[in-house]
Amino acid sequence: MPLIRLQDIWRSYQMAAETVHALRGVSLSIERGEYVAIMGPSGSGKSTMMNLLGCLDTPTSGTYELNGTDVSHRDDNELAEIRNREIGFVFQTFNLLARATALRNVELPMVYAGVSPDERREKALVALAAVGLADRVDHRPNELSGGQRQRVAVARALVNSPSILLADEPTGNLDSKTGVEILALFDELASKGNTIIVVTHEEKVALHSRRIVRILDGNIASDEQVRRVEGRESRFEGKPAPDPSA
Amino acid sequence: MAMVALAAHKLRSALTLVGVTVGVFSIILVMTVMRGLQQNIESELSGLGANTFTIEKWPAINFEGPSGWERFRRRKNLSYQHWQALREQATRARSVAAEAPFAMGEVASRFERSNPDVAVNGVTPETFLARNWLVEAGRALLPGDLDGSRNVCVLGNTIMKKLFPQGGALRETVKFSGVNYQIVGYLEPKGGFGGQAQDNFILIPITTGLNRFGGAQWRSLTLYVQTHNQDEMEDTVEQVRGVLRKVRKVPPGEVDDFEISSNDSLIQQFRDLTLAVRVGVAVVSSIALLAAGIGIMNIMLVSVTERTREIGIRRAIGAKKRNILTQFIMEAVVICEVGGLIGVILGVAGGNAGAYYLKLPPVFPVDWAIIGLAICSVVGIVFGTYPAIKAANLDPVESLRYE
Ligand SMILES: Nc1ncnc2c1ncn2[C@@H]1O[C@H](COP(=O)(O)OP(=O)(O)OP(=O)(O)O)[C@@H](O)[C@H]1O
Ligand SMILES: [Mg+2]
């Protein structure tokens, strides 16, 4: 059973004059432990897909199964619970609470999960140590570098041990050196068995993943495994993607 | 969390607080003064003996403004003869007492002299009972003292201590405006509030007073009638009224030209009067709190817009609508509570300053402090709910995209 199974997903926006179809019948399966990059030109529907995968949004039609249960028609409360338990978000603009310390930011998902304060603190400290920020727990976001902020965001995303780490342009606001650091962190997380889905424009970023899904005008244009040659050199295998219904 | 948000917008929060503070301040201030006033009046009234009512020319509280004042002024004084008539004819009464303030000034003993603030009051033997005055040493005034218009006196405890710091006041004399009065007794101390003595007086026979100071035009006696028990009260009042109307020649059909009041009726009158003030305060502070509430709502709406991104983040990491709802309502309540707390503190401080100025006992109206804070919470909840609903209903995707 795949972790994620999208079947004929449509997402349409009703505008004044016309209907915009951001996704036009997307079908896709992702197994537990995969590291997937979603690529595509601007406006192709990447963020729309991320929002659906992250249960921030529901499809206009089609089904989305997460862990074998249909989550495409849940109410707002249930979606919030699913996000809290199953999804960890990392955003391009970090999206930390500006007035809260790193520790408090990382604790926040556990606040909504109803974890006790002591346990919250303990787990948050562990999560921050895991991303190399043990000595920055009491810093506020404006007292941290961009890379450090994104690490806090990663710690926050992982602290509830979610099924999926969803990252929308995680290196978009970082210089290339810091970006590489974050990607190294992702590589490490992937090697530990985390399921990671990254949306990106950049080929270099996508090449860190093991599978690249390309989207064009709301449809999947290609879906290929990444074959690692040596070191940083990578190439694509010409193999077609696995049939989602298989 | 709410406090953090509050601290982050100091000026804005402070401005909003002012409205709440003013609203609560005005409630607490007036209630504090009022409470002090009421305690004072009630304690003064309870200085009357049991089952006693008073007859005066003037009402205790004038509800009729200047025109009423003029009407009361034209009334005949209550005189010594009225007292005598009542004593003879008001057969239901257990006792009828009279009291008149004659003078105020300096009193001196062999050892000390007082400040010129000692009252010289003329009384009858019955007055001691009616006023709950207990003799500590010596005796009260007796009918013989009145009959002979003797120059004797009974001292209030405060003035006794002042004039005879070493004790031994009995059989001494005190001198008031050139006349010596022999001390036949002094009273037990009478509780005063805030250092204000209730017994800084000397009591002389009313006849002595009338002879010496004259029954001047303006001098009207206060009469005290004591009944045998509570049940007799009504009948006795009726009889006293009848006797007084007859001796004062009030034509049938006319209203009384004197005021009869008991403890109960006075306390009731005071409560009625202060009720009007209370209602007024309630209206004023309601308006202040309404304005403050609208201010809070306004600020919370701005805050929700400014923090759209934060709301999106919270929703993305698992906050439910109701989490966001309670967060924003709590913030509104905290703002109101902080403002309310300041209002309570200022109100109690201001009220007690006013009470001190009016020489009233200090009070802390705990019930009103709690009510004030409760009102603040209600204001916070009522006016915070709409912005909080707006916040909770924001679309997570939209709010995450919000710049
Ligand atoms: N709320 C919305 N209302 C109307 N149309 C929308 C809305 N959100 C997205 N769209 C449309 O859906 C399409 C896909 O948008 P989406 O944000 O998914 O693109 P993207 O691939 O993430 O682009 P980018 O790389 O620029 O972020 C676009 O044509 C966009 O205009
Ligand atoms: Mg996008």
Short mmCIF file of N, CA, C and O in Angstrom, two decimals, chain B residues 2-21 296 299-300 331 334-336 338-339 342:
data_model
loop_
_atom_site.label_atom_id
_atom_site.label_comp_id
_atom_site.label_asym_id
_atom_site.label_seq_id
_atom_site.Cartn_x
_atom_site.Cartn_y
_atom_site.Cartn_z
N ALA B 2 -0.95 35.23 24.95
CA ALA B 2 -1.72 36.47 24.80
C ALA B 2 -0.90 37.65 25.33
O ALA B 2 -0.91 38.73 24.74
N MET B 3 -0.17 37.41 26.43
CA MET B 3 0.63 38.49 27.00
C MET B 3 1.73 38.91 26.05
O MET B 3 2.08 40.07 25.95
N VAL B 4 2.30 37.90 25.34
CA VAL B 4 3.36 38.20 24.38
C VAL B 4 2.82 39.11 23.29
O VAL B 4 3.42 40.13 22.95
N ALA B 5 1.64 38.77 22.79
CA ALA B 5 1.03 39.57 21.73
C ALA B 5 0.75 40.98 22.24
O ALA B 5 0.95 41.97 21.54
N LEU B 6 0.32 41.05 23.51
CA LEU B 6 0.00 42.34 24.13
C LEU B 6 1.26 43.19 24.22
O LEU B 6 1.28 44.36 23.86
N ALA B 7 2.34 42.57 24.68
CA ALA B 7 3.59 43.29 24.87
C ALA B 7 4.14 43.77 23.53
O ALA B 7 4.80 44.79 23.43
N ALA B 8 3.84 43.01 22.47
CA ALA B 8 4.40 43.34 21.17
C ALA B 8 3.75 44.59 20.57
O ALA B 8 4.31 45.23 19.70
N HIS B 9 2.58 44.95 21.04
CA HIS B 9 1.91 46.13 20.50
C HIS B 9 1.57 47.07 21.65
O HIS B 9 0.42 47.35 21.93
N LYS B 10 2.62 47.53 22.29
CA LYS B 10 2.44 48.27 23.54
C LYS B 10 1.53 49.47 23.39
O LYS B 10 0.54 49.61 24.09
N LEU B 11 1.88 50.35 22.46
CA LEU B 11 1.15 51.61 22.37
C LEU B 11 -0.31 51.35 22.04
O LEU B 11 -1.22 51.87 22.68
N ARG B 12 -0.50 50.51 21.04
CA ARG B 12 -1.87 50.25 20.60
C ARG B 12 -2.68 49.64 21.73
O ARG B 12 -3.80 50.04 22.01
N SER B 13 -2.08 48.67 22.42
CA SER B 13 -2.78 48.03 23.52
C SER B 13 -3.08 49.06 24.61
O SER B 13 -4.18 49.10 25.16
N ALA B 14 -2.08 49.91 24.89
CA ALA B 14 -2.24 50.90 25.95
C ALA B 14 -3.44 51.79 25.66
O ALA B 14 -4.25 52.06 26.54
N LEU B 15 -3.57 52.24 24.42
CA LEU B 15 -4.67 53.13 24.07
C LEU B 15 -6.01 52.44 24.29
O LEU B 15 -6.96 53.03 24.78
N THR B 16 -6.04 51.17 23.92
CA THR B 16 -7.29 50.44 24.10
C THR B 16 -7.60 50.25 25.58
O THR B 16 -8.74 50.32 26.00
N LEU B 17 -6.52 50.02 26.33
CA LEU B 17 -6.70 49.79 27.76
C LEU B 17 -7.39 50.97 28.42
O LEU B 17 -8.19 50.80 29.32
N VAL B 18 -7.05 52.19 27.95
CA VAL B 18 -7.55 53.39 28.61
C VAL B 18 -9.07 53.34 28.74
O VAL B 18 -9.62 53.61 29.81
N GLY B 19 -9.75 52.95 27.67
CA GLY B 19 -11.20 52.91 27.70
C GLY B 19 -11.72 51.97 28.78
O GLY B 19 -12.59 52.33 29.57
N VAL B 20 -11.14 50.77 28.81
CA VAL B 20 -11.57 49.80 29.81
C VAL B 20 -11.26 50.34 31.20
O VAL B 20 -12.08 50.26 32.12
N THR B 21 -10.05 50.90 31.32
CA THR B 21 -9.63 51.42 32.62
C THR B 21 -10.62 52.47 33.12
O THR B 21 -11.04 52.43 34.27
N ILE B 296 -11.62 47.76 21.26
CA ILE B 296 -11.00 46.43 21.31
C ILE B 296 -11.28 45.67 20.03
O ILE B 296 -10.39 45.08 19.42
N ILE B 299 -9.16 47.06 17.25
CA ILE B 299 -7.77 46.64 17.37
C ILE B 299 -7.60 45.17 17.04
O ILE B 299 -6.64 44.77 16.38
N MET B 300 -8.54 44.38 17.48
CA MET B 300 -8.44 42.95 17.22
C MET B 300 -8.58 42.68 15.71
O MET B 300 -7.91 41.81 15.18
N GLU B 331 -6.86 36.81 23.87
CA GLU B 331 -6.08 38.04 23.79
C GLU B 331 -6.95 39.24 24.12
O GLU B 331 -6.53 40.14 24.86
N VAL B 334 -7.54 39.27 27.80
CA VAL B 334 -6.36 39.69 28.57
C VAL B 334 -6.20 41.20 28.50
O VAL B 334 -5.95 41.86 29.51
N ILE B 335 -6.36 41.76 27.28
CA ILE B 335 -6.26 43.22 27.16
C ILE B 335 -7.26 43.88 28.12
O ILE B 335 -6.92 44.78 28.88
N CYS B 336 -8.50 43.38 28.09
CA CYS B 336 -9.54 43.96 28.95
C CYS B 336 -9.22 43.78 30.42
O CYS B 336 -9.42 44.70 31.22
N VAL B 338 -6.28 43.44 31.86
CA VAL B 338 -5.19 44.33 32.28
C VAL B 338 -5.75 45.73 32.50
O VAL B 338 -5.49 46.36 33.53
N GLY B 339 -6.55 46.20 31.53
CA GLY B 339 -7.16 47.52 31.69
C GLY B 339 -8.06 47.57 32.90
O GLY B 339 -8.04 48.55 33.66
N ILE B 342 -6.05 47.73 36.19
CA ILE B 342 -5.57 49.09 36.44
C ILE B 342 -6.71 49.95 36.94
O ILE B 342 -6.57 50.72 37.89
#
